[in-house]
C-alpha cells in the first residue's frame, strides 16, 4: 500500500513553530513599543464591583460564559455590557443574537438610553410599548415620516441621541442564522471586522452558545457543546479578542432552586474551556428563609434583584456573589451593585 503520510515539512506548513524565549521577548517589546497593549488593558464591563473581582474587566483571549434561568435578564445584561464597552473603551463589539433581530436590539438600546439606571425612583423613560405606539401614531399623522422623525418627536430624544452617539460606529449587531452562522462564519466575521477597524480591541458576544449550528447533525448534546465551546475559545485566542457567550441550562437546571455552572448544558466542557463563568439567579428565590419569613415587604423588594455568582475565575477570586437591580421595563441593570450580604441557599448546603 502506498504511504500517504505527508512529509514533515508539509505537516508543519501552516502550523506555528515553538519560539525561543528571546524571540518571545523581542516580539513583546515590539508590541508594547507600537502601543499594542491589549494583553495588559482589560475592558471594563461598566459594573464596577464585578470588574474588581475579574481583574478590571474582560481581557483578550478570554472566554466568559453567562448562565441563568429564562427571564432573568441574560440578554439584557449582555447587551448592556456590549454597549458599555463600545461606548467607554477603545474596543469595537460584535453582538450576534440567534434570538432577536437587529431592530429589536436597537429598540432595547433606545429604551435603555432613555433613563439613568443608577437613579432610584420613577423616571419618565421610554418603554418598548411606548416606542411601538409612538411609531404607529406618528406615521398615521405623518405618512412620509421615517424612524428618525419619530425618535426626534420623543420627550427623551435629546438624552437618547446624546448617549447613543458614543457607540453608533462601534457596536455591530447581527440576527444570526441557526442554519448559516456557523463557527467558521463567525470567525470570518471577526477577521474581516478586525481588518476594517485596523485591529482595534474587540469583544464578541454570542446569544446563545447552544444555537450555533454545526456542519453536521448530532444528537449528542454534550458533543455539540464541546465542539462549539472549543471553537469559541479558539476564536478568542487566535484573534486576541474577548468572547462573552450566553449559555442555556439543562433540564436539571430548570428544576433547580439555585442554578450553578454544573446545571448548564455540556457543563464539563464549559467548565474546562471558559476563563470566567457567571451564573445568574433571582435573589428572592435563593435567600435563606430567615431573611424573608418575617419580612415579607423586604422580600418583595428583592424580587427585582439578581445575584451574579462568579463561579469560575481563572485569574482571580471565584465563588463571589454579587447583586444588581434589574430595571426590566428599560432593559437594563443598575450597575451600582455590591456583594450579597444575606445568606443564600445552595443545592448542597442550606444555610439557615
Tab-separated table of C-alpha atoms in Angstrom:
chain	number	residue	atom	x	y	z
A	1	UNK	CA	0.000	0.000	0.000
A	2	UNK	CA	1.276	3.429	-0.905
A	3	UNK	CA	2.359	5.607	2.022
A	4	UNK	CA	0.076	8.672	2.042
A	5	UNK	CA	1.684	10.310	5.066
A	6	UNK	CA	2.751	13.837	4.047
A	7	UNK	CA	6.387	14.837	4.539
A	8	UNK	CA	7.194	16.551	7.821
A	9	UNK	CA	7.608	19.869	6.050
A	10	UNK	CA	4.059	19.715	4.718
A	11	UNK	CA	2.713	18.838	8.153
A	12	UNK	CA	4.231	21.994	9.605
A	13	UNK	CA	3.462	24.295	6.674
A	14	UNK	CA	0.612	26.202	8.371
A	15	UNK	CA	1.471	25.373	11.974
A	16	UNK	CA	3.242	27.947	14.182
A	17	UNK	CA	6.538	26.599	15.497
A	18	UNK	CA	7.873	26.977	19.044
A	19	UNK	CA	9.798	30.201	19.612
A	20	UNK	CA	12.715	30.769	21.913
A	21	UNK	CA	12.168	32.907	24.989
A	22	UNK	CA	14.334	35.586	23.390
A	23	UNK	CA	12.076	35.680	20.320
A	24	UNK	CA	9.008	35.990	22.541
A	25	UNK	CA	10.614	38.879	24.462
A	26	UNK	CA	11.566	40.687	21.248
A	27	UNK	CA	8.035	40.299	19.864
A	28	UNK	CA	6.545	41.523	23.153
A	29	UNK	CA	8.866	44.543	23.116
A	30	UNK	CA	7.760	45.348	19.563
A	31	UNK	CA	4.082	45.181	20.511
A	32	UNK	CA	4.495	47.385	23.579
A	33	UNK	CA	6.601	49.917	21.661
A	34	UNK	CA	3.931	50.135	18.954
A	35	UNK	CA	1.163	50.635	21.512
A	36	UNK	CA	-0.405	47.171	21.224
A	37	UNK	CA	-1.386	46.942	24.889
A	38	UNK	CA	-4.468	44.740	24.638
A	39	UNK	CA	-2.878	41.972	26.697
A	40	UNK	CA	-2.390	44.412	29.578
A	41	UNK	CA	-5.551	46.503	29.313
A	42	UNK	CA	-8.815	44.902	30.482
A	43	UNK	CA	-12.082	46.204	29.073
A	44	UNK	CA	-14.375	47.274	31.958
A	45	UNK	CA	-17.933	45.954	31.809
A	46	UNK	CA	-19.308	49.072	33.495
A	47	UNK	CA	-20.312	47.017	36.540
A	48	UNK	CA	-17.596	48.181	38.929
A	49	UNK	CA	-17.991	45.547	41.620
A	50	UNK	CA	-17.805	42.778	39.031
A	51	UNK	CA	-14.818	44.358	37.304
A	52	UNK	CA	-12.952	44.424	40.619
A	53	UNK	CA	-13.488	40.676	41.027
A	54	UNK	CA	-12.444	39.677	37.486
A	55	UNK	CA	-9.327	41.820	37.275
A	56	UNK	CA	-10.652	45.035	35.789
A	57	UNK	CA	-12.871	43.670	33.034
A	58	UNK	CA	-12.700	41.339	30.029
A	59	UNK	CA	-9.264	40.541	28.585
A	60	UNK	CA	-8.126	39.428	25.168
A	61	UNK	CA	-8.103	35.666	24.733
A	62	UNK	CA	-10.745	35.133	27.409
A	63	UNK	CA	-13.972	33.162	27.086
A	64	UNK	CA	-16.639	34.386	29.503
A	65	UNK	CA	-19.808	32.350	29.991
A	66	UNK	CA	-23.089	33.731	31.321
A	67	UNK	CA	-25.779	31.324	32.507
A	68	UNK	CA	-29.140	31.701	34.186
A	69	UNK	CA	-32.780	30.724	34.091
A	70	UNK	CA	-35.143	32.167	31.490
A	71	UNK	CA	-36.428	35.680	32.096
A	72	UNK	CA	-33.636	36.772	34.450
A	73	UNK	CA	-32.118	39.296	32.061
A	74	UNK	CA	-29.173	37.459	30.485
A	75	UNK	CA	-29.669	39.216	27.146
A	76	UNK	CA	-30.378	42.493	28.953
A	77	UNK	CA	-27.070	42.296	30.803
A	78	UNK	CA	-25.044	41.070	27.827
A	79	UNK	CA	-26.342	43.862	25.575
A	80	UNK	CA	-25.764	46.449	28.300
A	81	UNK	CA	-22.171	45.259	28.744
A	82	UNK	CA	-21.679	45.327	24.968
A	83	UNK	CA	-22.984	48.892	24.954
A	84	UNK	CA	-20.748	49.915	27.891
A	85	UNK	CA	-17.596	48.510	26.316
A	86	UNK	CA	-18.356	50.049	22.914
A	87	UNK	CA	-19.153	53.437	24.476
A	88	UNK	CA	-16.369	53.807	27.023
A	89	UNK	CA	-13.374	51.774	25.804
A	90	UNK	CA	-11.370	51.704	22.544
A	91	UNK	CA	-12.946	48.337	21.653
A	92	UNK	CA	-15.482	47.501	18.989
A	93	UNK	CA	-18.159	44.953	19.868
A	94	UNK	CA	-19.998	42.397	17.743
A	95	UNK	CA	-23.323	41.215	19.167
A	96	UNK	CA	-24.621	38.047	17.492
A	97	UNK	CA	-28.133	37.094	18.542
A	98	UNK	CA	-29.782	33.862	17.480
A	99	UNK	CA	-32.936	35.049	19.282
A	100	UNK	CA	-33.598	38.667	18.253
A	101	UNK	CA	-33.248	40.730	15.093
A	102	UNK	CA	-31.259	43.946	14.825
A	103	UNK	CA	-34.325	46.210	15.071
A	104	UNK	CA	-35.383	44.605	18.341
A	105	UNK	CA	-31.891	45.033	19.805
A	106	UNK	CA	-31.907	48.673	18.680
A	107	UNK	CA	-35.265	49.199	20.403
A	108	UNK	CA	-33.872	47.756	23.623
A	109	UNK	CA	-30.916	50.111	23.456
A	110	UNK	CA	-33.193	53.115	22.901
A	111	UNK	CA	-35.221	52.184	25.983
A	112	UNK	CA	-32.022	51.707	27.975
A	113	UNK	CA	-30.680	55.119	26.988
A	114	UNK	CA	-33.913	56.877	27.967
A	115	UNK	CA	-33.158	56.637	31.696
A	116	UNK	CA	-30.288	56.839	34.147
A	117	UNK	CA	-30.214	53.286	35.574
A	118	UNK	CA	-28.343	54.434	38.680
A	119	UNK	CA	-31.196	56.708	39.821
A	120	UNK	CA	-33.817	55.213	42.133
A	121	UNK	CA	-37.473	56.126	41.841
A	122	UNK	CA	-39.784	56.811	38.941
A	123	UNK	CA	-38.334	58.117	35.693
A	124	UNK	CA	-40.139	59.119	32.513
A	125	UNK	CA	-38.249	56.685	30.368
A	126	UNK	CA	-39.144	55.106	27.046
A	127	UNK	CA	-40.698	51.656	27.308
A	128	UNK	CA	-40.923	49.258	24.390
A	129	UNK	CA	-44.696	49.602	24.092
A	130	UNK	CA	-44.351	53.399	24.183
A	131	UNK	CA	-41.889	53.257	21.300
A	132	UNK	CA	-44.108	50.993	19.207
A	133	UNK	CA	-47.157	53.168	19.884
A	134	UNK	CA	-45.244	56.333	19.022
A	135	UNK	CA	-44.135	54.885	15.680
A	136	UNK	CA	-47.667	53.857	14.699
A	137	UNK	CA	-49.340	57.106	15.810
A	138	UNK	CA	-46.690	59.375	14.291
A	139	UNK	CA	-46.930	57.550	10.969
A	140	UNK	CA	-50.710	57.943	10.975
A	141	UNK	CA	-50.325	61.707	11.295
A	142	UNK	CA	-47.261	61.922	9.028
A	143	UNK	CA	-47.434	59.220	6.323
A	144	UNK	CA	-43.989	60.060	4.941
A	145	UNK	CA	-42.229	60.116	8.308
A	146	UNK	CA	-39.283	57.831	8.962
A	147	UNK	CA	-37.782	56.291	12.075
A	148	UNK	CA	-35.552	59.287	12.816
A	149	UNK	CA	-38.552	61.613	12.658
A	150	UNK	CA	-40.325	59.509	15.283
A	151	UNK	CA	-37.278	59.491	17.556
A	152	UNK	CA	-36.915	63.260	17.342
A	153	UNK	CA	-40.529	63.640	18.478
A	154	UNK	CA	-39.972	61.716	21.726
A	155	UNK	CA	-39.596	63.610	25.038
A	156	UNK	CA	-36.416	61.607	25.730
A	157	UNK	CA	-34.925	62.288	22.282
A	158	UNK	CA	-32.017	64.524	23.295
A	159	UNK	CA	-30.889	62.174	26.066
A	160	UNK	CA	-31.119	59.121	23.807
A	161	UNK	CA	-29.200	60.737	20.935
A	162	UNK	CA	-26.503	62.090	23.242
A	163	UNK	CA	-25.796	58.653	24.727
A	164	UNK	CA	-26.116	56.537	21.611
A	165	UNK	CA	-23.693	58.772	19.709
A	166	UNK	CA	-20.937	57.330	21.902
A	167	UNK	CA	-21.079	53.938	20.218
A	168	UNK	CA	-23.001	54.338	16.945
A	169	UNK	CA	-19.974	53.247	14.909
A	170	UNK	CA	-18.523	50.742	17.394
A	171	UNK	CA	-21.376	48.354	18.199
A	172	UNK	CA	-22.226	45.860	15.443
A	173	UNK	CA	-25.482	43.876	15.580
A	174	UNK	CA	-26.480	40.738	13.705
A	175	UNK	CA	-29.508	38.453	13.726
A	176	UNK	CA	-27.561	35.214	13.433
A	177	UNK	CA	-28.953	32.284	11.475
A	178	UNK	CA	-29.385	28.928	13.274
A	179	UNK	CA	-28.569	27.306	9.925
A	180	UNK	CA	-25.832	29.505	8.441
A	181	UNK	CA	-23.990	31.394	11.195
A	182	UNK	CA	-21.516	28.615	11.996
A	183	UNK	CA	-18.195	28.840	13.821
A	184	UNK	CA	-16.217	29.365	10.570
A	185	UNK	CA	-18.647	32.131	9.563
A	186	UNK	CA	-18.302	33.798	12.967
A	187	UNK	CA	-14.514	33.625	12.739
A	188	UNK	CA	-14.577	35.107	9.232
A	189	UNK	CA	-16.737	37.998	10.507
A	190	UNK	CA	-14.292	38.645	13.335
A	191	UNK	CA	-11.325	38.599	10.968
A	192	UNK	CA	-12.960	40.957	8.461
A	193	UNK	CA	-14.008	43.455	11.129
A	194	UNK	CA	-10.528	43.367	12.654
A	195	UNK	CA	-9.114	44.304	9.262
A	196	UNK	CA	-11.682	47.075	8.771
A	197	UNK	CA	-11.017	48.539	12.238
A	198	UNK	CA	-7.215	48.227	11.946
A	199	UNK	CA	-7.164	45.553	14.653
A	200	UNK	CA	-8.825	47.617	17.355
A	201	UNK	CA	-9.563	45.721	20.593
A	202	UNK	CA	-12.664	43.590	20.134
A	203	UNK	CA	-15.357	41.778	22.086
A	204	UNK	CA	-17.637	39.173	20.538
A	205	UNK	CA	-20.975	38.467	22.243
A	206	UNK	CA	-22.880	35.293	21.337
A	207	UNK	CA	-26.526	34.942	22.353
A	208	UNK	CA	-26.560	32.000	22.776
A	209	UNK	CA	-23.955	29.221	22.584
A	210	UNK	CA	-26.207	26.194	22.040
A	211	UNK	CA	-27.781	27.860	18.981
A	212	UNK	CA	-24.538	27.885	16.984
A	213	UNK	CA	-25.027	25.302	14.217
A	214	UNK	CA	-22.593	22.533	13.335
A	215	UNK	CA	-21.900	21.488	9.719
A	216	UNK	CA	-23.318	18.058	10.566
A	217	UNK	CA	-26.182	16.837	12.742
A	218	UNK	CA	-25.513	15.201	16.091
A	219	UNK	CA	-27.973	14.079	18.716
A	220	UNK	CA	-25.263	14.143	21.360
A	221	UNK	CA	-25.763	17.495	23.109
A	222	UNK	CA	-22.533	17.180	25.103
A	223	UNK	CA	-20.533	16.577	21.917
A	224	UNK	CA	-22.063	19.606	20.226
A	225	UNK	CA	-21.419	21.887	23.200
A	226	UNK	CA	-17.827	20.650	23.404
A	227	UNK	CA	-17.174	21.447	19.731
A	228	UNK	CA	-18.807	24.880	19.964
A	229	UNK	CA	-17.171	25.990	23.210
A	230	UNK	CA	-13.760	24.841	21.972
A	231	UNK	CA	-14.384	26.787	18.776
A	232	UNK	CA	-15.285	29.983	20.636
A	233	UNK	CA	-12.228	29.659	22.856
A	234	UNK	CA	-10.068	29.153	19.769
A	235	UNK	CA	-11.515	32.317	18.189
A	236	UNK	CA	-10.721	34.252	21.372
A	237	UNK	CA	-7.118	33.026	21.462
A	238	UNK	CA	-6.380	33.066	17.725
A	239	UNK	CA	-7.682	36.592	17.177
A	240	UNK	CA	-6.809	38.116	20.548
A	241	UNK	CA	-10.370	39.085	21.453
A	242	UNK	CA	-12.683	38.547	24.411
A	243	UNK	CA	-15.729	36.341	23.825
A	244	UNK	CA	-18.837	36.568	26.012
A	245	UNK	CA	-21.385	33.832	25.418
A	246	UNK	CA	-24.770	33.197	26.984
A	247	UNK	CA	-25.374	29.536	27.843
A	248	UNK	CA	-28.673	27.705	28.342
A	249	UNK	CA	-29.318	25.450	31.327
A	250	UNK	CA	-30.141	21.754	31.087
A	251	UNK	CA	-33.363	20.116	32.280
A	252	UNK	CA	-31.996	19.580	35.764
A	253	UNK	CA	-31.070	23.239	35.965
A	254	UNK	CA	-34.591	24.317	35.051
A	255	UNK	CA	-35.844	22.447	38.122
A	256	UNK	CA	-33.084	23.578	40.478
A	257	UNK	CA	-33.810	26.103	43.210
A	258	UNK	CA	-30.417	27.670	42.594
A	259	UNK	CA	-28.690	27.368	39.236
A	260	UNK	CA	-24.984	26.529	39.140
A	261	UNK	CA	-22.361	26.050	36.442
A	262	UNK	CA	-22.909	22.295	36.634
A	263	UNK	CA	-26.530	22.825	35.514
A	264	UNK	CA	-25.557	24.285	32.130
A	265	UNK	CA	-25.833	22.107	29.032
A	266	UNK	CA	-22.484	20.431	28.421
A	267	UNK	CA	-21.170	21.671	31.759
A	268	UNK	CA	-17.951	19.590	31.751
A	269	UNK	CA	-16.650	21.138	28.536
A	270	UNK	CA	-17.903	24.586	29.531
A	271	UNK	CA	-16.127	24.430	32.875
A	272	UNK	CA	-12.893	23.269	31.267
A	273	UNK	CA	-12.734	25.806	28.435
A	274	UNK	CA	-14.045	29.026	29.988
A	275	UNK	CA	-11.938	31.554	31.859
A	276	UNK	CA	-14.847	33.157	33.715
A	277	UNK	CA	-18.271	31.698	34.476
A	278	UNK	CA	-21.052	33.936	35.804
A	279	UNK	CA	-24.340	32.391	36.903
A	280	UNK	CA	-27.483	34.491	37.426
A	281	UNK	CA	-30.223	33.686	39.949
A	282	UNK	CA	-33.222	35.661	41.167
A	283	UNK	CA	-32.284	36.873	44.629
A	284	UNK	CA	-35.550	36.290	46.467
A	285	UNK	CA	-35.655	32.671	45.301
A	286	UNK	CA	-32.251	31.773	46.738
A	287	UNK	CA	-32.371	33.709	50.000
A	288	UNK	CA	-32.217	31.788	53.241
A	289	UNK	CA	-35.674	31.617	54.810
A	290	UNK	CA	-34.533	33.582	57.838
A	291	UNK	CA	-34.369	36.719	55.677
A	292	UNK	CA	-37.903	36.510	54.268
A	293	UNK	CA	-40.121	34.624	56.723
A	294	UNK	CA	-40.715	37.632	58.962
A	295	UNK	CA	-40.058	40.394	56.437
A	296	UNK	CA	-42.430	39.945	53.510
A	297	UNK	CA	-42.107	43.591	52.432
A	298	UNK	CA	-38.336	43.279	52.077
A	299	UNK	CA	-38.761	40.022	50.174
A	300	UNK	CA	-40.958	41.825	47.633
A	301	UNK	CA	-38.237	44.429	47.139
A	302	UNK	CA	-35.672	41.720	46.426
A	303	UNK	CA	-37.735	40.349	43.537
A	304	UNK	CA	-36.165	42.906	41.211
A	305	UNK	CA	-32.623	41.975	42.277
A	306	UNK	CA	-30.468	39.386	40.528
A	307	UNK	CA	-27.489	37.578	42.039
A	308	UNK	CA	-24.451	37.239	39.762
A	309	UNK	CA	-22.264	34.427	41.080
A	310	UNK	CA	-18.701	34.302	39.754
A	311	UNK	CA	-18.342	30.523	39.943
A	312	UNK	CA	-15.116	30.324	37.947
A	313	UNK	CA	-12.422	32.935	37.580
A	314	UNK	CA	-9.169	31.630	36.173
A	315	UNK	CA	-7.225	34.766	37.047
A	316	UNK	CA	-8.698	35.709	40.422
A	317	UNK	CA	-11.304	35.158	43.098
A	318	UNK	CA	-14.180	32.786	42.472
A	319	UNK	CA	-17.309	31.828	44.415
A	320	UNK	CA	-18.199	35.505	44.799
A	321	UNK	CA	-21.882	36.515	44.908
A	322	UNK	CA	-22.725	39.996	43.600
A	323	UNK	CA	-26.137	41.617	43.239
A	324	UNK	CA	-27.583	44.152	40.805
A	325	UNK	CA	-31.098	45.516	40.415
A	326	UNK	CA	-32.938	44.810	37.163
A	327	UNK	CA	-34.861	47.651	35.502
A	328	UNK	CA	-36.789	45.301	33.233
A	329	UNK	CA	-39.054	47.921	31.619
A	330	UNK	CA	-35.984	49.706	30.289
A	331	UNK	CA	-33.862	46.626	29.518
A	332	UNK	CA	-31.011	47.448	31.864
A	333	UNK	CA	-29.498	46.805	35.263
A	334	UNK	CA	-28.417	49.396	37.796
A	335	UNK	CA	-24.622	48.999	37.526
A	336	UNK	CA	-24.208	50.130	41.134
A	337	UNK	CA	-24.480	46.829	42.965
A	338	UNK	CA	-22.409	45.087	45.579
A	339	UNK	CA	-21.513	41.924	47.418
A	340	UNK	CA	-24.537	39.964	48.644
A	341	UNK	CA	-24.715	40.418	52.408
A	342	UNK	CA	-27.512	37.956	53.150
A	343	UNK	CA	-27.204	34.176	53.428
A	344	UNK	CA	-28.039	32.330	50.235
A	345	UNK	CA	-29.192	28.750	49.880
A	346	UNK	CA	-27.201	26.172	47.989
A	347	UNK	CA	-28.216	22.878	46.431
A	348	UNK	CA	-25.725	21.019	48.631
A	349	UNK	CA	-25.705	23.016	51.838
A	350	UNK	CA	-28.647	25.106	53.017
A	351	UNK	CA	-27.603	27.825	55.438
A	352	UNK	CA	-30.484	28.572	57.763
